[in-house]
Coordinates of C-alpha atoms and ligand atoms in Angstrom, one line a residue:
M1 CA -48.3 -10.8 -4.1
K2 CA -47.7 -10.4 -7.6
V3 CA -45.3 -7.7 -8.7
L4 CA -44.3 -5.4 -11.7
V5 CA -41.6 -3.8 -11.8
I6 CA -41.6 -0.8 -14.8
G7 CA -37.4 -0.4 -16.1
G8 CA -35.1 -1.9 -17.8
G9 CA -31.1 -1.1 -15.8
A10 CA -29.3 -2.5 -13.1
R11 CA -31.0 -0.9 -10.8
E12 CA -34.3 -2.6 -12.0
H13 CA -32.2 -5.9 -11.9
A14 CA -31.0 -5.9 -8.3
L15 CA -35.3 -5.2 -7.8
C16 CA -36.0 -8.0 -8.7
R17 CA -33.2 -10.3 -7.1
S18 CA -34.1 -9.0 -3.6
L19 CA -38.4 -9.2 -4.8
S20 CA -37.6 -13.1 -6.4
L21 CA -35.9 -14.2 -3.2
D22 CA -38.7 -12.8 -1.4
P23 CA -41.5 -15.4 0.1
D24 CA -44.2 -13.3 0.0
V25 CA -43.7 -12.6 -3.6
T26 CA -45.1 -15.1 -5.7
A27 CA -45.3 -13.8 -9.9
L28 CA -42.1 -11.1 -10.6
H29 CA -42.9 -9.3 -13.6
C30 CA -40.5 -6.6 -15.8
A31 CA -41.5 -3.8 -17.8
P32 CA -38.9 -3.8 -20.6
G33 CA -36.8 -5.5 -18.7
N34 CA -33.4 -6.9 -20.0
A35 CA -31.4 -10.2 -20.3
G36 CA -30.8 -10.8 -16.7
I37 CA -33.8 -9.8 -14.9
A38 CA -35.2 -12.4 -17.5
E39 CA -34.0 -15.0 -15.0
V40 CA -36.1 -13.6 -12.5
A41 CA -38.8 -12.0 -13.5
Q42 CA -41.5 -12.2 -17.1
L43 CA -40.4 -9.6 -19.2
H44 CA -43.1 -7.5 -20.9
P45 CA -42.1 -5.5 -24.8
V46 CA -44.5 -2.7 -22.1
D47 CA -42.8 0.8 -22.9
A48 CA -42.2 2.2 -19.3
M49 CA -42.8 6.7 -20.5
D50 CA -46.6 4.8 -21.5
G51 CA -48.7 4.9 -18.5
A52 CA -51.3 4.3 -19.6
A53 CA -49.8 1.4 -21.8
V54 CA -48.3 0.4 -17.9
A55 CA -51.7 0.7 -16.3
R56 CA -52.9 -2.0 -18.5
L57 CA -50.6 -4.3 -18.1
A58 CA -51.5 -4.2 -14.3
T59 CA -54.4 -4.6 -13.9
E60 CA -54.1 -7.6 -16.8
L61 CA -51.5 -9.2 -14.5
E62 CA -53.7 -8.4 -11.7
A63 CA -50.4 -6.5 -9.7
R64 CA -50.4 -5.4 -6.3
L65 CA -47.7 -3.6 -6.1
V66 CA -45.9 -1.9 -8.9
V67 CA -42.3 -0.4 -8.9
V68 CA -40.9 2.6 -11.6
G69 CA -37.5 2.5 -11.2
P70 CA -36.4 5.4 -12.9
E71 CA -36.9 8.6 -13.3
A72 CA -38.6 9.8 -16.7
P73 CA -41.4 7.9 -16.6
L74 CA -42.3 8.8 -13.1
V75 CA -41.6 12.7 -13.9
A76 CA -44.1 11.5 -17.2
G77 CA -46.9 10.6 -14.5
V78 CA -46.6 6.7 -14.8
A79 CA -47.3 6.4 -11.2
D80 CA -49.9 8.8 -11.4
A81 CA -51.5 5.8 -14.4
V82 CA -51.0 3.3 -12.0
R83 CA -52.3 4.6 -8.6
D84 CA -55.8 6.2 -10.7
A85 CA -56.3 2.6 -12.1
G86 CA -56.7 1.4 -8.2
I87 CA -53.0 -0.8 -8.1
A88 CA -50.6 0.6 -5.1
C89 CA -47.3 1.5 -6.7
F90 CA -44.0 2.5 -5.6
G91 CA -43.3 5.8 -6.8
P92 CA -43.8 9.7 -6.2
S93 CA -46.4 10.9 -7.9
A94 CA -45.0 13.5 -11.6
E95 CA -45.7 16.8 -8.9
A96 CA -43.9 15.2 -6.8
A97 CA -40.8 13.6 -8.5
R98 CA -40.8 17.4 -9.9
L99 CA -37.5 17.1 -6.6
E100 CA -35.5 15.3 -9.4
G101 CA -37.4 16.4 -12.8
S102 CA -36.3 21.1 -12.2
K103 CA -33.4 21.7 -10.1
A104 CA -34.7 25.1 -9.3
F105 CA -38.4 23.6 -7.7
A106 CA -35.8 21.1 -5.8
K107 CA -33.8 24.5 -4.3
D108 CA -37.3 25.9 -3.9
V109 CA -38.3 23.4 -1.7
M110 CA -35.1 23.8 0.4
A111 CA -35.1 26.5 0.6
A112 CA -38.6 26.0 2.2
A113 CA -37.5 23.9 4.2
S114 CA -34.4 24.6 5.3
V115 CA -32.8 21.9 4.0
P116 CA -28.8 22.7 3.8
T117 CA -27.7 23.3 0.4
G118 CA -25.1 24.8 -1.9
R119 CA -25.9 28.8 -2.6
S120 CA -27.8 29.1 -5.5
Y121 CA -29.2 31.2 -8.7
V122 CA -32.1 30.1 -11.0
C123 CA -30.5 32.4 -14.2
T124 CA -32.3 32.3 -17.7
T125 CA -30.5 34.9 -19.9
P126 CA -26.6 36.1 -20.4
E127 CA -26.9 38.9 -18.3
E128 CA -28.4 36.4 -15.0
I129 CA -25.8 33.7 -16.0
D130 CA -22.4 36.2 -15.9
K131 CA -24.0 37.6 -13.2
A132 CA -23.6 34.2 -11.0
L133 CA -20.3 33.3 -12.3
D134 CA -19.3 36.2 -11.5
A135 CA -20.1 36.5 -7.9
F136 CA -19.2 32.2 -6.7
G137 CA -15.9 32.7 -9.2
A138 CA -13.9 28.9 -10.1
P139 CA -14.7 26.2 -10.2
F140 CA -17.7 27.0 -11.5
V141 CA -21.5 24.3 -11.0
V142 CA -23.7 25.1 -13.4
K143 CA -26.8 22.4 -13.6
D144 CA -29.8 22.5 -16.9
D145 CA -33.0 22.9 -14.4
G146 CA -34.2 19.3 -16.6
L147 CA -34.2 16.0 -16.5
A148 CA -31.1 15.1 -18.9
A149 CA -29.7 11.6 -18.2
G150 CA -26.5 12.5 -15.9
K151 CA -25.6 14.4 -18.7
G152 CA -26.9 18.1 -17.7
V153 CA -24.3 19.1 -14.7
V154 CA -21.0 20.7 -15.9
V155 CA -18.3 21.4 -12.9
T156 CA -15.2 23.4 -14.6
D157 CA -13.1 26.0 -13.8
Y158 CA -12.9 27.6 -16.9
I159 CA -15.8 30.1 -17.1
A160 CA -15.6 30.4 -21.6
A161 CA -16.9 25.9 -20.6
A162 CA -19.3 26.9 -17.9
R163 CA -20.7 30.1 -20.2
E164 CA -20.9 27.9 -22.7
H165 CA -22.7 25.0 -21.2
A166 CA -25.2 27.3 -19.3
L167 CA -26.4 29.0 -22.4
A168 CA -27.4 26.1 -24.1
C169 CA -29.7 24.6 -21.4
G170 CA -31.9 27.5 -21.5
R171 CA -33.1 27.7 -17.3
V172 CA -30.0 26.5 -15.8
V173 CA -29.5 27.0 -11.7
I174 CA -25.6 27.8 -11.4
E175 CA -24.4 27.2 -7.3
E176 CA -21.3 27.1 -5.1
F177 CA -18.6 24.7 -5.4
L178 CA -19.6 22.0 -2.9
D179 CA -16.1 20.1 -1.6
G180 CA -15.9 17.0 0.4
P181 CA -16.7 13.6 -0.2
E182 CA -19.6 12.9 -1.9
V183 CA -22.2 10.3 0.1
S184 CA -26.1 8.8 -1.7
L185 CA -28.2 8.0 1.4
F186 CA -32.3 6.7 -0.3
A187 CA -35.2 6.6 2.2
V188 CA -38.5 5.3 2.1
T189 CA -41.1 7.3 2.8
D190 CA -45.2 7.2 2.3
G191 CA -45.3 11.2 2.2
R192 CA -44.8 11.4 6.0
T193 CA -43.0 8.4 7.8
V194 CA -39.4 8.7 6.4
L195 CA -38.0 5.3 7.0
P196 CA -33.5 5.6 6.0
L197 CA -31.9 3.1 4.1
R198 CA -28.2 2.3 5.0
P199 CA -25.0 4.7 3.3
A200 CA -23.8 4.4 -0.1
Q201 CA -20.9 5.5 -2.2
D202 CA -21.0 6.4 -6.0
F203 CA -18.0 6.5 -8.1
K204 CA -19.1 9.4 -11.4
R205 CA -16.0 9.4 -13.0
A206 CA -15.7 7.5 -16.0
L207 CA -11.5 6.5 -14.7
D208 CA -9.7 5.2 -11.6
G209 CA -8.2 7.8 -9.1
D210 CA -11.9 10.9 -10.3
E211 CA -9.9 11.0 -14.0
G212 CA -12.6 11.7 -16.5
P213 CA -16.0 12.6 -17.4
N214 CA -19.0 12.7 -15.2
T215 CA -20.5 9.4 -15.8
G216 CA -24.1 7.7 -14.8
G217 CA -22.0 5.8 -11.8
M218 CA -19.3 4.2 -12.3
G219 CA -19.8 2.0 -9.1
A220 CA -21.1 1.8 -5.3
Y221 CA -19.9 0.1 -1.6
S222 CA -21.1 -0.3 1.3
P223 CA -21.1 0.5 4.0
L224 CA -18.7 3.5 4.3
P225 CA -16.0 3.6 7.2
W226 CA -15.0 7.0 7.3
A227 CA -18.5 8.1 8.0
D228 CA -19.5 9.7 11.6
P229 CA -22.2 7.2 12.4
K230 CA -24.4 10.1 13.5
L231 CA -24.7 10.5 9.7
V232 CA -28.1 8.6 9.3
D233 CA -30.0 10.2 11.8
E234 CA -28.3 13.6 11.0
V235 CA -29.6 13.5 7.4
L236 CA -33.4 12.1 8.8
E237 CA -33.4 15.6 10.9
T238 CA -32.3 18.5 8.7
V239 CA -32.9 16.9 5.2
L240 CA -35.0 13.9 4.7
Q241 CA -38.2 14.6 7.2
P242 CA -38.2 18.2 6.8
T243 CA -38.6 17.6 2.9
V244 CA -40.9 14.8 3.2
D245 CA -42.5 17.5 5.2
E246 CA -42.6 20.5 2.7
L247 CA -44.0 18.0 0.4
R248 CA -46.3 16.8 2.0
R249 CA -47.6 21.1 3.1
R250 CA -47.9 21.9 -0.3
G251 CA -50.4 19.2 -1.0
T252 CA -48.5 16.9 -3.4
P253 CA -47.4 14.9 -0.6
F254 CA -44.2 12.3 -1.8
A255 CA -44.2 8.8 -1.4
G256 CA -41.8 6.7 -2.2
L257 CA -37.8 6.4 -2.5
L258 CA -36.8 9.7 -1.8
Y259 CA -32.4 10.1 -2.7
A260 CA -30.2 12.0 -1.2
G261 CA -26.9 13.1 -2.8
L262 CA -24.9 14.5 -0.1
A263 CA -21.1 17.1 0.1
I264 CA -19.6 15.8 3.6
T265 CA -18.0 19.7 4.0
G266 CA -15.8 21.0 6.4
R267 CA -18.7 23.0 7.6
G268 CA -21.7 20.4 7.8
V269 CA -23.6 18.3 5.2
R270 CA -25.0 19.9 1.9
V271 CA -27.5 18.5 -0.2
I272 CA -25.9 18.5 -4.2
E273 CA -29.5 16.6 -5.2
F274 CA -32.3 15.2 -4.5
N275 CA -33.5 11.6 -6.8
A276 CA -37.0 10.6 -6.4
R277 CA -36.3 7.4 -6.9
F278 CA -33.3 4.3 -6.2
G279 CA -29.9 5.6 -7.3
D280 CA -27.8 3.0 -9.4
P281 CA -25.1 0.9 -9.8
E282 CA -25.7 2.2 -5.2
T283 CA -28.6 0.5 -4.8
Q284 CA -26.5 -2.4 -5.8
V285 CA -25.2 -2.2 -2.9
V286 CA -27.2 -2.1 -0.4
L287 CA -30.4 -4.4 -1.1
A288 CA -27.6 -6.0 -1.3
R289 CA -27.3 -5.5 2.6
L290 CA -30.8 -5.2 3.5
R291 CA -32.6 -8.2 5.5
T292 CA -35.9 -7.6 5.2
P293 CA -37.8 -8.8 2.3
L294 CA -38.3 -6.4 -0.1
A295 CA -42.2 -6.7 -1.6
G296 CA -43.5 -5.2 2.3
V297 CA -41.9 -2.7 2.6
L298 CA -42.3 -1.0 -0.1
L299 CA -46.0 -2.3 -0.3
A300 CA -46.1 0.1 2.8
A301 CA -44.6 2.4 1.5
A302 CA -47.3 2.8 -1.5
E303 CA -50.5 2.0 1.3
E304 CA -49.2 4.4 3.3
R305 CA -48.7 2.5 6.0
L306 CA -44.9 2.1 6.4
A307 CA -45.4 3.6 10.1
D308 CA -46.3 0.3 11.5
Q309 CA -43.6 -0.9 9.9
P310 CA -40.4 -3.1 11.9
S311 CA -37.5 -1.6 12.0
L312 CA -35.4 -2.9 8.6
V313 CA -32.9 -5.4 9.7
W314 CA -29.2 -5.0 7.9
R315 CA -26.7 -7.9 7.1
D316 CA -23.7 -6.9 9.2
D317 CA -22.2 -7.4 5.3
A318 CA -19.9 -5.0 2.9
A319 CA -21.6 -4.8 0.0
V320 CA -19.3 -3.6 -3.3
T321 CA -20.8 -3.6 -6.9
V322 CA -18.6 -2.3 -9.8
V323 CA -19.6 -1.2 -13.6
V324 CA -18.8 -2.5 -17.2
A325 CA -19.4 -0.7 -19.6
S326 CA -19.2 -0.4 -23.4
H327 CA -16.1 0.5 -25.5
N328 CA -16.8 4.5 -26.0
Y329 CA -18.9 4.6 -22.8
P330 CA -20.7 7.5 -21.6
G331 CA -19.6 8.7 -25.6
T332 CA -21.9 7.4 -27.0
P333 CA -21.8 3.6 -27.3
R334 CA -20.5 0.7 -28.4
T335 CA -23.5 -2.3 -28.6
G336 CA -24.3 -5.2 -30.0
D337 CA -21.5 -7.3 -28.5
P338 CA -21.0 -10.6 -27.0
I339 CA -20.2 -11.2 -23.4
E340 CA -18.7 -14.3 -22.5
G341 CA -17.6 -16.0 -18.9
L342 CA -21.2 -15.4 -17.4
A343 CA -22.1 -19.0 -17.0
D344 CA -18.6 -19.3 -14.4
V345 CA -19.1 -16.0 -12.2
V346 CA -22.2 -18.5 -11.9
A347 CA -20.2 -21.2 -11.9
Q348 CA -17.2 -20.1 -9.6
D349 CA -18.3 -17.0 -7.7
A350 CA -21.8 -17.3 -7.0
P351 CA -23.5 -16.7 -4.1
H352 CA -21.5 -13.9 -2.7
A353 CA -21.0 -12.6 -6.2
Y354 CA -23.3 -12.5 -9.2
V355 CA -24.1 -10.3 -12.2
L356 CA -26.2 -7.8 -12.5
H357 CA -27.8 -7.4 -16.3
A358 CA -28.0 -3.5 -17.6
G359 CA -27.2 -2.7 -21.0
T360 CA -27.9 -6.2 -21.7
R361 CA -30.4 -8.3 -24.7
L362 CA -31.1 -11.7 -25.9
A363 CA -29.5 -12.5 -29.7
D364 CA -31.6 -13.7 -31.9
D365 CA -30.1 -17.1 -31.0
G366 CA -31.4 -17.1 -27.5
S367 CA -29.1 -17.2 -25.2
T368 CA -25.8 -15.3 -26.5
V369 CA -26.0 -12.3 -24.7
L370 CA -25.5 -8.9 -25.5
S371 CA -23.6 -5.9 -24.9
A372 CA -26.9 -2.8 -25.3
G373 CA -25.7 0.3 -23.6
G374 CA -23.8 2.7 -22.2
R375 CA -22.9 0.6 -18.9
V376 CA -24.0 -3.2 -19.4
L377 CA -22.8 -4.9 -16.4
S378 CA -23.2 -4.5 -12.5
V379 CA -20.6 -6.9 -10.9
T380 CA -21.7 -6.6 -7.3
A381 CA -20.5 -9.2 -4.4
T382 CA -20.6 -8.8 -0.7
G383 CA -17.6 -9.6 2.1
K384 CA -17.0 -9.0 5.9
D385 CA -15.3 -6.4 4.9
L386 CA -15.2 -4.0 2.1
G387 CA -11.3 -5.7 1.7
Q388 CA -13.1 -9.5 1.0
A389 CA -16.7 -7.8 -1.3
R390 CA -14.2 -6.1 -3.7
E391 CA -11.4 -9.1 -4.4
R392 CA -14.5 -11.6 -4.7
A393 CA -16.5 -8.7 -6.6
Y394 CA -12.9 -8.2 -8.9
A395 CA -12.2 -12.1 -9.2
A396 CA -15.8 -12.0 -11.0
V397 CA -14.9 -9.0 -13.5
D398 CA -11.8 -10.1 -14.5
R399 CA -14.7 -13.7 -16.1
I400 CA -16.4 -11.4 -18.0
R401 CA -15.3 -11.0 -21.8
L402 CA -16.6 -8.3 -23.3
D403 CA -14.5 -6.6 -26.3
G404 CA -13.2 -3.0 -25.8
S405 CA -15.3 -2.7 -22.6
Q406 CA -14.2 -1.0 -19.6
H407 CA -14.3 -0.9 -16.1
R408 CA -12.3 1.4 -12.8
T409 CA -10.4 -0.4 -10.5
D410 CA -9.9 1.1 -7.3
I411 CA -14.1 1.1 -6.3
A412 CA -13.5 0.8 -3.1
R413 CA -10.1 0.7 -2.9
E414 CA -9.4 3.7 -0.4
A415 CA -12.3 3.0 1.8
A416 CA -11.1 -0.5 2.3
E417 CA -7.5 -0.5 3.0
A418 CA -8.6 2.4 5.2
Ligands
AMP1 P1 -26.1 15.4 -10.1 O1 -26.5 15.4 -11.3 O2 -26.8 17.3 -9.0 O3 -25.5 14.7 -9.2 O4 -24.4 16.5 -10.0 C1 -23.8 15.1 -10.7 C2 -21.8 16.0 -10.2 O5 -21.7 16.2 -10.2 C3 -21.9 15.6 -9.0 O6 -21.8 13.6 -7.8 C4 -21.0 16.3 -8.4 O7 -20.1 15.3 -8.1 C5 -20.8 17.1 -8.7 N1 -21.2 18.2 -8.3 C6 -22.6 18.2 -8.4 N2 -23.4 19.7 -7.4 C7 -21.8 20.7 -7.5 C8 -21.2 20.7 -6.8 N3 -22.1 22.7 -5.8 N4 -20.5 20.8 -6.0 C9 -19.5 20.7 -6.2 N5 -19.3 18.9 -7.6 C10 -20.5 19.3 -7.7
LIG2 N1 -26.2 6.9 -8.8 C1 -26.3 8.7 -9.0 C2 -27.6 8.1 -9.5 O1 -28.6 7.1 -9.6 O2 -28.1 9.9 -10.2

C-alpha cells in the first residue's frame, strides 16, 4: 500500500522508519518531512496545516492511508479533509481531537466517563483564578485551555507566577498538584476497540535531575521495569476504554492514537493530560520495540476493523532515546548550524543505534545537514536491557557534533540501575 505521513519531526521519522520496514508498504511519502525522513520517504513541500492541500496530495499519490502526526493539523481538521476525499486516515476528527485541543473539554469528558484525574476548576476571570489558586495552595498547576506547543502548563510554588500565567492565558484550567512518577501510555483505537501499546517514560525538563524549564521532551525509554505489570490493563479499563466509549456516545468517536499522560500517585493512577496523537519522543522508543508491521494496524484503526486485528507482538528489547537540542532551547533556538558525525553513527552503531531527525534540513549543497529547530535529533538505541540501550544511545550521541547543542545525560539512568 501507498502511505502518506503528515509532519516533519522525530515522531514522524520514527513512524516513517517503521512504515519503511513494513513489507506491505510499497511507497512511502511525507509532507513536509525533514532531512532524515528524506532517506526513507519521498518528501512533498505541502503545508501540514492545509487540509485541502493534504487531501489533494493524498489523492494525487493514490495513497491508501494517510497518517497525521502532530496535534495542530488534527485540531485544525486535516484528518476530516482527508476522509472527506474518500481516503483512509489515521488520526482523529477535529471534534475528537479537542481531547487535546481543550483541557476544559478533556476534563468534561473525564468527569462524564468517571476517569480518574486531578480535581480542577476552569477559570476565565481574575476572581475565579484567585479562588481556585487559594483552594489548592502550592504547588500551583496552571494550564492554558488551548494548544500551546508544550508551553501552556506552569507548575510553580509561587502564587505570583501562577497568577501571572493564568491571567495571560484567557481561559485556564487550575488543577490540584499530582505527585508521583509519570507514564505515557498510547493506544491505537478505531473509536470502539482499544489496543494499548507499551508504556514509556518521557523526560520533560531541559536539564539533568529534572531541573530547568519544561520542554517538548528531552528523552524517553521503554519498558518501565519499576511499573506494576498490571498497569496497562488497569489504564485500559479505567481510562482508555471509558474515554473512547464516552466520545462515541457523544457522536464524535475518537479514531487514531489516544495518548494518556498519567501520574502514578499514592492514591492511584491519575490522568494528567490526553493527547490526540503519538507522543514525541516516546514514539521513538515504543515503535523500536514493536514487531508487528505498523501499516496494517494503523489502517485497521482508520477503517474501523481493529476488533479483527491480532494481538500486537513486541520485542524483548529495551529502547532509549536521547534528544539533542539546539543552543538556547527551549528558548528561541539557534538554527542553521551544520551537524557532523551522522555517517559515523551509521557506520559504527547501526543497527542497534540510529538517528531520528527532528528539526533538520539539507543545505543548498544537497548533502550538509543543518539544524532547523529546537529539538534537532532523537538518537535512539535498543539493547537487551535499558543499560545496554542507554550505553548504545549515548555512544552514538557522542559521535555527533553540533555547535552549542545540549542533551541530558541521565535519560533512563535511574530505571537502568534499579
Ligand atoms: P502537559 O502539557 O499537560 O503534559 O503538562 C506538562 C507537564 O506539567 C507534565 O508532564 C507534568 O510534569 C506537569 N504537570 C501537569 N499537570 C500536573 C499536575 N496536575 N500535577 C503535577 N504536575 C503536572
Ligand atoms: N512527550 C510529550 C508529548 O508528546 O506531548
